[in-house]
């Protein structure tokens, strides 16, 4: 089983060589720009690690992992638009709209989403694409609740906005690895904990969100509890989940 | 076999009752608004008529036809945005961004695209979703060529921007009807003619595009030639294509 760093290297190489649809013509430049924006590639790494823990080759999960990353990229490109978060910078570089203009950035997000489905649909089973679709719709719903301030509660907001795609990082890997639906429950219980953990730590690093609502100490405690729950769920999975356990530790203690 | 009007009634009923993903929460309102915007539903009607001509129940093609319409709606919602065509009106009503604001309209387009894939993925075969993905990416490429004025030529522009989704209206129906790939060629040759026919007549009705480049008489002649080619391709299909032939006549002579 490969370490998270080794899996991330696999993901970076796959994304770097990913052939975009030729019919995109010049639109491909901005799509490539968004994909190449430096990122932690957390979702695909979780996907590959889950696939490997479930008995598949990590390589078999690369299209699914890349599809998750492209959906993540699509959401960032559209979130950064002036009409939404109005962020001209993303990870120290001009955001896609700042680099290519708003019109091309709208289309870049659209193309990233369509390319994500193209990748998810490269599998013989439709289940990979179906779960990606559900997760994407949940994420969009969460984004709506966020920008309109209409979320019924904090938990629902983050479960949708962040949690859906993290849960799908585990879920897609289960379909890739051919884990029967009846055996997926413990895996999915684990996946359901990841988004919240990621979100709280994100807020701790940015000093917003959970830090504002629960204080610095309160947010740290919530993050530790989420990490504990994730580890507990993982312990219920009948497989060697040591790499995934290390990823949970890494998510809980990350400093960037 | 049902008439185009009967098929359109089927499509309207299906779209009207279509259950959107509950996780969209309030975002669903703008998505529903965009779907309900009055339209000719040309693409789903072609899809249903093709499915029926190819020996399937028209009803079996409803999710595929609706997926095509949702992709069309998604493209209109994003095209209308201030950063793109800046159209505050669509078919006599406020466009989605004019009604709900730019941010929600960006998300509405995203959700329409994801819902389209959800529908396409409701079939046992992945081929429906795969072809929808290819067509969507081609359409986005065409939109890029259009807004940046970088199309290599008029034919390439329209083949992508309009043609891809029309061709897919036939293509998706072939997968739904279970037409083996080896037997799809004559059908697809027909589908490839439809987008151009639609586009030229659109330009004649709007007095732009082909009318500007070929004059009024020249555009009419090109439309008639495209209709003749579509009928000729249809004649090569070994099936009762009378309804499809009527649809071609309707596309060539439409006045709205």
Tab-separated table of C-alpha atoms in Angstrom:
chain	number	residue	atom	x	y	z
A	1	UNK	CA	0.000	0.000	0.000
A	2	UNK	CA	1.316	3.389	-0.949
A	3	UNK	CA	1.741	6.367	1.331
A	4	UNK	CA	-0.426	9.481	0.898
A	5	UNK	CA	2.576	11.279	-0.655
A	6	UNK	CA	3.053	8.490	-3.184
A	7	UNK	CA	-0.664	8.564	-4.013
A	8	UNK	CA	-0.552	12.312	-4.443
A	9	UNK	CA	2.359	11.945	-6.870
A	10	UNK	CA	0.239	9.507	-8.881
A	11	UNK	CA	-2.649	11.983	-8.907
A	12	UNK	CA	-0.466	14.922	-9.955
A	13	UNK	CA	1.032	12.919	-12.815
A	14	UNK	CA	-2.424	11.804	-13.993
A	15	UNK	CA	-3.861	15.317	-13.832
A	16	UNK	CA	-0.774	16.742	-15.535
A	17	UNK	CA	-1.149	14.392	-18.496
A	18	UNK	CA	-4.935	14.439	-18.654
A	19	UNK	CA	-6.020	14.986	-22.257
A	20	UNK	CA	-8.866	17.483	-22.452
A	21	UNK	CA	-11.588	17.168	-25.085
A	22	UNK	CA	-10.138	18.582	-28.361
A	23	UNK	CA	-13.456	20.285	-29.201
A	24	UNK	CA	-12.820	22.723	-26.349
A	25	UNK	CA	-10.340	24.523	-28.627
A	26	UNK	CA	-8.858	27.599	-26.851
A	27	UNK	CA	-11.168	27.101	-23.887
A	28	UNK	CA	-8.825	24.301	-22.837
A	29	UNK	CA	-6.166	26.824	-21.712
A	30	UNK	CA	-8.251	28.192	-18.850
A	31	UNK	CA	-9.413	24.689	-17.893
A	32	UNK	CA	-5.800	23.560	-17.746
A	33	UNK	CA	-4.904	26.677	-15.731
A	34	UNK	CA	-7.555	25.829	-13.144
A	35	UNK	CA	-6.444	22.190	-12.907
A	36	UNK	CA	-2.793	23.190	-12.509
A	37	UNK	CA	-3.556	25.648	-9.706
A	38	UNK	CA	-1.552	24.296	-6.750
A	39	UNK	CA	-3.708	22.200	-4.437
A	40	UNK	CA	-3.487	19.473	-1.841
A	41	UNK	CA	-5.433	16.989	-3.993
A	42	UNK	CA	-7.010	15.709	-0.770
A	43	UNK	CA	-10.122	14.234	-2.380
A	44	UNK	CA	-8.342	12.127	-5.027
A	45	UNK	CA	-5.775	10.937	-2.467
A	46	UNK	CA	-8.601	9.744	-0.195
A	47	UNK	CA	-10.232	8.096	-3.204
A	48	UNK	CA	-7.078	6.219	-4.197
A	49	UNK	CA	-6.293	5.216	-0.610
A	50	UNK	CA	-9.835	3.916	-0.134
A	51	UNK	CA	-9.677	1.961	-3.389
A	52	UNK	CA	-6.390	0.379	-2.334
A	53	UNK	CA	-7.677	-0.442	1.155
A	54	UNK	CA	-10.733	-2.035	-0.470
A	55	UNK	CA	-8.540	-4.303	-2.570
A	56	UNK	CA	-8.233	-2.460	-5.897
A	57	UNK	CA	-5.178	-1.016	-7.594
A	58	UNK	CA	-4.806	2.658	-6.748
A	59	UNK	CA	-4.330	3.298	-10.480
A	60	UNK	CA	-7.833	1.999	-11.172
A	61	UNK	CA	-9.231	4.859	-9.109
A	62	UNK	CA	-7.319	7.589	-10.946
A	63	UNK	CA	-10.159	8.635	-13.307
A	64	UNK	CA	-12.591	8.720	-10.358
A	65	UNK	CA	-10.131	10.668	-8.206
A	66	UNK	CA	-9.450	13.101	-11.039
A	67	UNK	CA	-13.198	13.533	-11.574
A	68	UNK	CA	-13.563	14.529	-7.900
A	69	UNK	CA	-10.697	17.002	-8.232
A	70	UNK	CA	-12.221	18.508	-11.382
A	71	UNK	CA	-15.563	18.991	-9.614
A	72	UNK	CA	-13.640	20.667	-6.780
A	73	UNK	CA	-11.807	22.890	-9.312
A	74	UNK	CA	-15.093	23.749	-11.051
A	75	UNK	CA	-16.579	24.864	-7.740
A	76	UNK	CA	-13.551	27.067	-6.984
A	77	UNK	CA	-13.565	28.681	-10.434
A	78	UNK	CA	-17.246	29.607	-10.138
A	79	UNK	CA	-17.027	30.549	-6.423
A	80	UNK	CA	-14.204	32.995	-7.176
A	81	UNK	CA	-16.295	34.912	-9.749
A	82	UNK	CA	-17.024	38.580	-8.989
A	83	UNK	CA	-20.750	37.787	-8.640
A	84	UNK	CA	-19.993	35.196	-5.942
A	85	UNK	CA	-16.940	35.509	-3.642
A	86	UNK	CA	-15.131	38.054	-5.863
A	87	UNK	CA	-11.699	36.550	-5.246
A	88	UNK	CA	-9.063	37.750	-7.694
A	89	UNK	CA	-6.481	35.459	-6.107
A	90	UNK	CA	-6.445	31.747	-5.497
A	91	UNK	CA	-3.499	30.127	-3.765
A	92	UNK	CA	-1.214	33.046	-4.506
A	93	UNK	CA	-2.032	33.200	-8.217
A	94	UNK	CA	-4.656	35.128	-10.180
A	95	UNK	CA	-7.949	33.242	-10.012
A	96	UNK	CA	-9.253	31.932	-13.325
A	97	UNK	CA	-11.519	34.930	-13.991
A	98	UNK	CA	-8.724	37.362	-13.060
A	99	UNK	CA	-6.457	35.606	-15.556
A	100	UNK	CA	-8.899	34.912	-18.423
A	101	UNK	CA	-11.869	37.210	-17.834
A	102	UNK	CA	-15.259	36.415	-16.378
A	103	UNK	CA	-16.873	34.982	-19.498
A	104	UNK	CA	-14.140	32.426	-20.114
A	105	UNK	CA	-14.071	31.563	-16.397
A	106	UNK	CA	-17.806	30.769	-16.422
A	107	UNK	CA	-17.206	28.436	-19.372
A	108	UNK	CA	-14.077	26.985	-17.723
A	109	UNK	CA	-16.131	25.917	-14.713
A	110	UNK	CA	-18.758	24.415	-17.002
A	111	UNK	CA	-16.105	22.515	-18.949
A	112	UNK	CA	-14.456	21.225	-15.753
A	113	UNK	CA	-17.790	19.812	-14.607
A	114	UNK	CA	-18.470	18.159	-17.964
A	115	UNK	CA	-14.928	16.747	-18.099
A	116	UNK	CA	-15.426	15.363	-14.588
A	117	UNK	CA	-18.447	13.399	-15.774
A	118	UNK	CA	-16.523	12.257	-18.844
A	119	UNK	CA	-13.900	10.754	-16.509
A	120	UNK	CA	-16.475	9.242	-14.156
A	121	UNK	CA	-18.212	7.685	-17.159
A	122	UNK	CA	-15.044	5.961	-18.329
A	123	UNK	CA	-15.920	3.101	-15.959
A	124	UNK	CA	-18.100	0.196	-17.080
A	125	UNK	CA	-20.504	0.852	-14.195
A	126	UNK	CA	-22.739	3.941	-14.128
A	127	UNK	CA	-22.538	4.014	-10.329
A	128	UNK	CA	-19.385	6.153	-10.329
A	129	UNK	CA	-21.039	8.858	-12.433
A	130	UNK	CA	-24.324	8.629	-10.520
A	131	UNK	CA	-22.658	9.199	-7.174
A	132	UNK	CA	-20.569	12.049	-8.581
A	133	UNK	CA	-23.789	13.674	-9.823
A	134	UNK	CA	-25.518	13.409	-6.449
A	135	UNK	CA	-22.473	14.795	-4.639
A	136	UNK	CA	-22.163	17.691	-7.081
A	137	UNK	CA	-25.816	18.646	-6.670
A	138	UNK	CA	-25.477	18.545	-2.883
A	139	UNK	CA	-22.393	20.737	-3.093
A	140	UNK	CA	-24.232	23.264	-5.275
A	141	UNK	CA	-27.127	23.276	-2.809
A	142	UNK	CA	-24.654	23.959	-0.005
A	143	UNK	CA	-23.081	26.786	-1.940
A	144	UNK	CA	-26.541	28.299	-2.408
A	145	UNK	CA	-27.282	28.059	1.317
A	146	UNK	CA	-23.930	29.719	2.008
A	147	UNK	CA	-24.193	32.708	-0.350
A	148	UNK	CA	-27.834	33.373	0.516
A	149	UNK	CA	-27.383	32.815	4.257
A	150	UNK	CA	-30.394	30.490	4.286
A	151	UNK	CA	-28.871	27.335	5.791
A	152	UNK	CA	-31.169	25.741	8.379
A	153	UNK	CA	-28.063	25.133	10.553
A	154	UNK	CA	-24.263	24.988	10.424
A	155	UNK	CA	-24.167	21.188	10.199
A	156	UNK	CA	-26.446	21.050	7.145
A	157	UNK	CA	-24.425	23.765	5.417
A	158	UNK	CA	-21.096	21.981	5.776
A	159	UNK	CA	-22.492	18.522	5.196
A	160	UNK	CA	-23.563	19.753	1.748
A	161	UNK	CA	-20.934	22.323	0.801
A	162	UNK	CA	-17.881	20.319	1.883
A	163	UNK	CA	-19.116	16.944	3.079
A	164	UNK	CA	-20.763	15.687	-0.105
A	165	UNK	CA	-17.575	15.652	-2.145
A	166	UNK	CA	-15.500	14.124	0.678
A	167	UNK	CA	-18.092	11.400	1.198
A	168	UNK	CA	-18.015	10.783	-2.550
A	169	UNK	CA	-14.219	10.447	-2.411
A	170	UNK	CA	-14.821	7.290	-0.399
A	171	UNK	CA	-18.008	6.302	-2.245
A	172	UNK	CA	-16.562	6.461	-5.756
A	173	UNK	CA	-13.627	4.306	-4.640
A	174	UNK	CA	-16.032	1.646	-3.368
A	175	UNK	CA	-17.660	1.350	-6.801
A	176	UNK	CA	-14.238	1.288	-8.479
A	177	UNK	CA	-13.107	-1.488	-6.124
A	178	UNK	CA	-16.337	-3.395	-6.680
A	179	UNK	CA	-17.376	-3.395	-3.015
A	180	UNK	CA	-20.957	-4.725	-2.990
A	181	UNK	CA	-23.542	-2.180	-1.874
A	182	UNK	CA	-24.433	-4.334	1.138
A	183	UNK	CA	-20.850	-4.080	2.421
A	184	UNK	CA	-20.401	-0.339	1.877
A	185	UNK	CA	-22.031	0.952	5.065
A	186	UNK	CA	-18.999	1.056	7.423
A	187	UNK	CA	-16.862	2.642	4.705
A	188	UNK	CA	-19.510	5.282	4.071
A	189	UNK	CA	-19.885	6.032	7.792
A	190	UNK	CA	-16.172	6.833	7.713
A	191	UNK	CA	-16.506	9.018	4.603
A	192	UNK	CA	-19.328	10.984	6.195
A	193	UNK	CA	-16.992	12.234	8.941
A	194	UNK	CA	-14.251	13.577	6.660
A	195	UNK	CA	-15.871	16.708	5.285
A	196	UNK	CA	-16.663	18.141	8.703
A	197	UNK	CA	-13.126	17.434	9.924
A	198	UNK	CA	-11.657	19.135	6.863
A	199	UNK	CA	-13.979	22.128	7.194
A	200	UNK	CA	-13.360	22.785	10.879
A	201	UNK	CA	-9.579	22.627	10.433
A	202	UNK	CA	-9.916	24.939	7.432
A	203	UNK	CA	-11.789	27.416	9.610
A	204	UNK	CA	-9.147	27.117	12.352
A	205	UNK	CA	-6.413	27.916	9.806
A	206	UNK	CA	-8.420	30.834	8.374
A	207	UNK	CA	-9.796	32.050	11.715
A	208	UNK	CA	-13.386	32.089	10.473
A	209	UNK	CA	-16.486	29.854	10.397
A	210	UNK	CA	-16.320	27.448	13.343
A	211	UNK	CA	-13.780	29.689	15.126
A	212	UNK	CA	-16.294	32.531	15.041
A	213	UNK	CA	-19.201	30.363	16.176
A	214	UNK	CA	-17.372	28.177	18.736
A	215	UNK	CA	-14.234	30.080	19.690
A	216	UNK	CA	-10.708	28.907	18.997
A	217	UNK	CA	-10.684	26.219	21.688
A	218	UNK	CA	-14.193	25.087	20.829
A	219	UNK	CA	-13.326	24.664	17.157
A	220	UNK	CA	-10.178	22.678	18.029
A	221	UNK	CA	-12.225	20.409	20.282
A	222	UNK	CA	-14.814	19.845	17.536
A	223	UNK	CA	-12.047	19.019	15.058
A	224	UNK	CA	-10.489	16.498	17.445
A	225	UNK	CA	-13.879	14.900	18.052
A	226	UNK	CA	-14.501	14.645	14.299
A	227	UNK	CA	-11.089	13.018	13.846
A	228	UNK	CA	-11.849	10.571	16.660
A	229	UNK	CA	-15.169	9.644	15.116
A	230	UNK	CA	-13.506	9.129	11.724
A	231	UNK	CA	-10.898	6.831	13.318
A	232	UNK	CA	-13.610	4.939	15.194
A	233	UNK	CA	-15.605	4.388	11.983
A	234	UNK	CA	-12.447	3.281	10.226
A	235	UNK	CA	-11.778	0.729	12.955
A	236	UNK	CA	-15.114	-0.865	12.083
A	237	UNK	CA	-14.043	-1.486	8.491
A	238	UNK	CA	-12.813	-5.015	7.858
A	239	UNK	CA	-9.657	-4.101	5.909
A	240	UNK	CA	-6.148	-2.685	6.374
A	241	UNK	CA	-7.035	0.966	6.779
A	242	UNK	CA	-3.680	2.153	8.156
A	243	UNK	CA	-3.060	4.571	5.281
A	244	UNK	CA	-6.539	6.087	5.629
A	245	UNK	CA	-5.966	6.389	9.365
A	246	UNK	CA	-2.782	8.323	8.635
A	247	UNK	CA	-4.702	10.595	6.269
A	248	UNK	CA	-7.215	11.373	9.045
A	249	UNK	CA	-4.331	12.270	11.381
A	250	UNK	CA	-2.887	14.459	8.661
A	251	UNK	CA	-6.222	16.238	8.111
A	252	UNK	CA	-6.604	16.876	11.842
A	253	UNK	CA	-3.111	18.272	12.376
A	254	UNK	CA	-2.431	20.051	9.079
A	255	UNK	CA	-1.071	23.564	9.242
A	256	UNK	CA	-1.810	24.640	5.654
B	1	UNK	CA	-46.150	6.730	-33.868
B	2	UNK	CA	-46.984	10.025	-32.277
B	3	UNK	CA	-46.941	13.430	-33.922
B	4	UNK	CA	-44.358	16.055	-32.938
B	5	UNK	CA	-47.095	17.924	-31.031
B	6	UNK	CA	-48.004	14.796	-29.077
B	7	UNK	CA	-44.337	14.166	-28.307
B	8	UNK	CA	-43.903	17.738	-27.165
B	9	UNK	CA	-46.872	17.341	-24.810
B	10	UNK	CA	-45.157	14.271	-23.343
B	11	UNK	CA	-41.938	16.252	-22.884
B	12	UNK	CA	-43.695	19.213	-21.252
B	13	UNK	CA	-45.493	16.931	-18.812
B	14	UNK	CA	-42.262	15.127	-17.935
B	15	UNK	CA	-40.322	18.361	-17.426
B	16	UNK	CA	-43.169	19.858	-15.445
B	17	UNK	CA	-43.188	16.955	-13.000
B	18	UNK	CA	-39.442	16.416	-12.881
B	19	UNK	CA	-38.345	16.081	-9.252
B	20	UNK	CA	-35.175	18.065	-8.620
B	21	UNK	CA	-32.579	16.852	-6.138
B	22	UNK	CA	-33.845	17.798	-2.634
B	23	UNK	CA	-30.323	18.804	-1.536
B	24	UNK	CA	-30.560	21.827	-3.842
B	25	UNK	CA	-32.777	23.487	-1.231
B	26	UNK	CA	-33.760	27.030	-2.356
B	27	UNK	CA	-31.513	26.790	-5.403
B	28	UNK	CA	-34.220	24.609	-6.926
B	29	UNK	CA	-36.466	27.669	-7.501
B	30	UNK	CA	-34.166	29.235	-10.082
B	31	UNK	CA	-33.507	25.864	-11.713
B	32	UNK	CA	-37.252	25.310	-12.022
B	33	UNK	CA	-37.680	28.860	-13.385
B	34	UNK	CA	-35.128	28.151	-16.128
B	35	UNK	CA	-36.747	24.830	-17.039
B	36	UNK	CA	-40.209	26.403	-17.184
B	37	UNK	CA	-39.053	29.228	-19.471
B	38	UNK	CA	-41.197	28.776	-22.599
B	39	UNK	CA	-39.341	26.870	-25.310
B	40	UNK	CA	-39.931	24.771	-28.378
B	41	UNK	CA	-38.374	21.661	-26.778
B	42	UNK	CA	-36.959	20.815	-30.213
B	43	UNK	CA	-34.135	18.606	-28.976
B	44	UNK	CA	-36.227	16.319	-26.743
B	45	UNK	CA	-38.908	16.035	-29.447
B	46	UNK	CA	-36.250	14.912	-31.952
B	47	UNK	CA	-34.916	12.492	-29.334
B	48	UNK	CA	-38.329	10.939	-28.687
B	49	UNK	CA	-39.204	10.775	-32.392
B	50	UNK	CA	-35.878	9.080	-33.158
B	51	UNK	CA	-36.362	6.591	-30.344
B	52	UNK	CA	-39.828	5.723	-31.622
B	53	UNK	CA	-38.632	5.423	-35.223
B	54	UNK	CA	-35.853	3.134	-33.985
B	55	UNK	CA	-38.385	0.851	-32.336
B	56	UNK	CA	-38.466	2.020	-28.708
B	57	UNK	CA	-41.295	3.528	-26.713
B	58	UNK	CA	-41.130	7.310	-26.833
B	59	UNK	CA	-41.547	7.281	-23.047
B	60	UNK	CA	-38.278	5.384	-22.670
B	61	UNK	CA	-36.467	8.351	-24.167
B	62	UNK	CA	-37.985	10.917	-21.799
B	63	UNK	CA	-35.053	11.066	-19.325
B	64	UNK	CA	-32.597	11.372	-22.243
B	65	UNK	CA	-34.709	14.033	-23.938
B	66	UNK	CA	-35.080	15.937	-20.681
B	67	UNK	CA	-31.304	15.703	-20.130
B	68	UNK	CA	-30.757	17.334	-23.546
B	69	UNK	CA	-33.234	20.091	-22.693
B	70	UNK	CA	-31.550	20.714	-19.335
B	71	UNK	CA	-28.153	21.043	-21.025
B	72	UNK	CA	-29.770	23.498	-23.449
B	73	UNK	CA	-31.292	25.424	-20.513
B	74	UNK	CA	-27.955	25.445	-18.689
B	75	UNK	CA	-26.265	26.957	-21.747
B	76	UNK	CA	-28.930	29.677	-22.018
B	77	UNK	CA	-28.725	30.572	-18.320
B	78	UNK	CA	-24.943	31.006	-18.484
B	79	UNK	CA	-24.974	32.673	-21.935
B	80	UNK	CA	-27.415	35.294	-20.692
B	81	UNK	CA	-25.105	36.356	-17.820
B	82	UNK	CA	-23.828	39.957	-17.875
B	83	UNK	CA	-20.265	38.709	-18.420
B	84	UNK	CA	-21.360	36.830	-21.546
B	85	UNK	CA	-24.289	38.034	-23.692
B	86	UNK	CA	-25.725	40.322	-20.997
B	87	UNK	CA	-29.345	39.483	-21.850
B	88	UNK	CA	-31.816	40.557	-19.172
B	89	UNK	CA	-34.682	39.024	-21.135
B	90	UNK	CA	-35.245	35.545	-22.464
B	91	UNK	CA	-38.379	34.736	-24.433
B	92	UNK	CA	-40.232	37.765	-23.110
B	93	UNK	CA	-39.449	37.067	-19.456
B	94	UNK	CA	-36.596	38.170	-17.172
B	95	UNK	CA	-33.611	35.902	-17.763
B	96	UNK	CA	-32.550	33.787	-14.788
B	97	UNK	CA	-29.879	36.240	-13.582
B	98	UNK	CA	-32.270	39.188	-13.989
B	99	UNK	CA	-34.808	37.341	-11.847
B	100	UNK	CA	-32.541	35.752	-9.204
B	101	UNK	CA	-29.250	37.655	-9.389
B	102	UNK	CA	-25.992	36.678	-11.022
B	103	UNK	CA	-24.646	34.447	-8.259
B	104	UNK	CA	-27.750	32.243	-8.105
B	105	UNK	CA	-27.874	32.138	-11.922
B	106	UNK	CA	-24.310	30.820	-12.105
B	107	UNK	CA	-25.280	28.081	-9.652
B	108	UNK	CA	-28.558	27.439	-11.505
B	109	UNK	CA	-26.650	26.690	-14.706
B	110	UNK	CA	-24.300	24.410	-12.784
B	111	UNK	CA	-27.228	22.571	-11.204
B	112	UNK	CA	-28.999	22.174	-14.562
B	113	UNK	CA	-25.894	20.549	-16.008
B	114	UNK	CA	-25.505	18.190	-13.051
B	115	UNK	CA	-29.231	17.316	-13.125
B	116	UNK	CA	-28.880	16.579	-16.849
B	117	UNK	CA	-26.191	14.001	-16.103
B	118	UNK	CA	-28.298	12.578	-13.300
B	119	UNK	CA	-31.079	11.960	-15.830
B	120	UNK	CA	-28.724	10.578	-18.473
B	121	UNK	CA	-27.271	8.221	-15.852
B	122	UNK	CA	-30.669	6.783	-14.992
B	123	UNK	CA	-30.196	4.331	-17.882
B	124	UNK	CA	-28.480	0.999	-17.381
B	125	UNK	CA	-25.956	1.828	-20.124
B	126	UNK	CA	-23.300	4.512	-19.604
B	127	UNK	CA	-23.424	5.353	-23.321
B	128	UNK	CA	-26.231	7.886	-22.852
B	129	UNK	CA	-24.228	9.855	-20.291
B	130	UNK	CA	-20.999	9.539	-22.259
B	131	UNK	CA	-22.515	10.974	-25.412
B	132	UNK	CA	-24.183	13.768	-23.449
B	133	UNK	CA	-20.784	14.644	-21.966
B	134	UNK	CA	-19.068	14.796	-25.353
B	135	UNK	CA	-21.847	16.922	-26.816
B	136	UNK	CA	-21.769	19.312	-23.856
B	137	UNK	CA	-18.016	19.787	-24.125
B	138	UNK	CA	-18.300	20.472	-27.857
B	139	UNK	CA	-21.050	23.011	-27.195
B	140	UNK	CA	-18.887	24.773	-24.583
B	141	UNK	CA	-15.980	24.833	-27.050
B	142	UNK	CA	-18.282	26.411	-29.636
B	143	UNK	CA	-19.458	28.995	-27.152
B	144	UNK	CA	-15.822	29.867	-26.447
B	145	UNK	CA	-15.075	30.264	-30.162
B	146	UNK	CA	-18.136	32.490	-30.460
B	147	UNK	CA	-17.469	34.888	-27.582
B	148	UNK	CA	-13.767	35.176	-28.361
B	149	UNK	CA	-14.238	35.423	-32.137
B	150	UNK	CA	-11.607	32.728	-32.659
B	151	UNK	CA	-13.556	30.184	-34.711
B	152	UNK	CA	-11.470	28.791	-37.589
B	153	UNK	CA	-14.598	29.091	-39.801
B	154	UNK	CA	-18.394	29.491	-39.648
B	155	UNK	CA	-19.038	25.762	-40.167
B	156	UNK	CA	-16.845	24.702	-37.230
B	157	UNK	CA	-18.469	27.299	-34.987
B	158	UNK	CA	-22.019	26.124	-35.638
B	159	UNK	CA	-21.148	22.442	-35.742
B	160	UNK	CA	-19.962	22.828	-32.154
B	161	UNK	CA	-22.199	25.524	-30.689
B	162	UNK	CA	-25.494	24.230	-32.087
B	163	UNK	CA	-24.734	21.004	-33.936
B	164	UNK	CA	-23.335	18.922	-31.074
B	165	UNK	CA	-26.533	18.963	-29.034
B	166	UNK	CA	-28.769	18.326	-32.063
B	167	UNK	CA	-26.591	15.409	-33.142
B	168	UNK	CA	-26.810	14.089	-29.586
B	169	UNK	CA	-30.618	14.348	-29.733
B	170	UNK	CA	-30.454	11.585	-32.327
B	171	UNK	CA	-27.453	9.820	-30.757
B	172	UNK	CA	-28.927	9.491	-27.261
B	173	UNK	CA	-32.128	8.040	-28.717
B	174	UNK	CA	-30.115	5.359	-30.517
B	175	UNK	CA	-28.598	4.175	-27.229
B	176	UNK	CA	-32.008	4.279	-25.547
B	177	UNK	CA	-33.502	2.212	-28.379
B	178	UNK	CA	-30.582	-0.216	-28.242
B	179	UNK	CA	-29.519	0.338	-31.866
B	180	UNK	CA	-26.160	-1.471	-32.207
B	181	UNK	CA	-23.226	0.846	-32.847
B	182	UNK	CA	-22.604	-0.783	-36.227
B	183	UNK	CA	-26.104	0.231	-37.381
B	184	UNK	CA	-26.013	3.811	-36.107
B	185	UNK	CA	-24.165	5.455	-39.011
B	186	UNK	CA	-27.118	6.453	-41.260
B	187	UNK	CA	-29.041	7.779	-38.260
B	188	UNK	CA	-26.057	9.826	-37.163
B	189	UNK	CA	-25.521	11.222	-40.662
B	190	UNK	CA	-29.082	12.536	-40.369
B	191	UNK	CA	-28.468	13.987	-36.907
B	192	UNK	CA	-25.368	15.803	-38.141
B	193	UNK	CA	-27.482	17.892	-40.547
B	194	UNK	CA	-30.015	19.132	-38.014
B	195	UNK	CA	-27.970	21.670	-36.098
B	196	UNK	CA	-26.957	23.608	-39.178
B	197	UNK	CA	-30.534	23.677	-40.461
B	198	UNK	CA	-31.775	24.954	-37.108
B	199	UNK	CA	-29.015	27.572	-36.881
B	200	UNK	CA	-29.510	29.021	-40.366
B	201	UNK	CA	-33.285	29.325	-39.896
B	202	UNK	CA	-32.644	30.936	-36.503
B	203	UNK	CA	-30.412	33.488	-38.190
B	204	UNK	CA	-33.040	34.126	-40.895
B	205	UNK	CA	-35.664	34.795	-38.197
B	206	UNK	CA	-33.256	37.048	-36.257
B	207	UNK	CA	-31.685	38.694	-39.326
B	208	UNK	CA	-28.129	37.957	-38.152
B	209	UNK	CA	-25.382	35.326	-38.561
B	210	UNK	CA	-25.887	33.579	-41.912
B	211	UNK	CA	-28.043	36.466	-43.190
B	212	UNK	CA	-25.145	38.854	-42.608
B	213	UNK	CA	-22.563	36.545	-44.178
B	214	UNK	CA	-24.666	35.184	-47.097
B	215	UNK	CA	-27.484	37.663	-47.601
B	216	UNK	CA	-31.147	36.922	-47.092
B	217	UNK	CA	-31.539	34.835	-50.251
B	218	UNK	CA	-28.237	33.063	-49.696
B	219	UNK	CA	-29.201	32.065	-46.155
B	220	UNK	CA	-32.593	30.763	-47.339
B	221	UNK	CA	-30.879	28.703	-50.035
B	222	UNK	CA	-28.414	27.246	-47.478
B	223	UNK	CA	-31.313	26.369	-45.169
B	224	UNK	CA	-33.188	24.614	-47.973
B	225	UNK	CA	-30.062	22.697	-48.936
B	226	UNK	CA	-29.511	21.625	-45.320
B	227	UNK	CA	-33.139	20.453	-45.126
B	228	UNK	CA	-32.722	18.512	-48.381
B	229	UNK	CA	-29.579	16.836	-47.091
B	230	UNK	CA	-31.328	15.924	-43.828
B	231	UNK	CA	-34.236	14.385	-45.805
B	232	UNK	CA	-31.793	12.520	-48.056
B	233	UNK	CA	-29.941	11.085	-45.053
B	234	UNK	CA	-33.258	10.126	-43.493
B	235	UNK	CA	-34.252	8.264	-46.653
B	236	UNK	CA	-31.188	6.062	-46.161
B	237	UNK	CA	-32.389	4.932	-42.736
B	238	UNK	CA	-34.132	1.557	-42.771
B	239	UNK	CA	-37.148	2.523	-40.634
B	240	UNK	CA	-40.403	4.493	-40.756
B	241	UNK	CA	-38.976	7.989	-40.464
B	242	UNK	CA	-42.102	9.881	-41.528
B	243	UNK	CA	-42.408	11.757	-38.231
B	244	UNK	CA	-38.750	12.787	-38.341
B	245	UNK	CA	-39.221	13.902	-41.937
B	246	UNK	CA	-42.113	16.102	-40.798
B	247	UNK	CA	-39.901	17.551	-38.060
B	248	UNK	CA	-37.278	18.483	-40.681
B	249	UNK	CA	-39.983	20.230	-42.747
B	250	UNK	CA	-41.109	22.035	-39.628
B	251	UNK	CA	-37.562	23.172	-38.790
B	252	UNK	CA	-37.044	24.465	-42.349
B	253	UNK	CA	-40.296	26.424	-42.546
B	254	UNK	CA	-40.738	27.600	-38.954
B	255	UNK	CA	-41.587	31.237	-38.408
B	256	UNK	CA	-40.718	31.482	-34.692
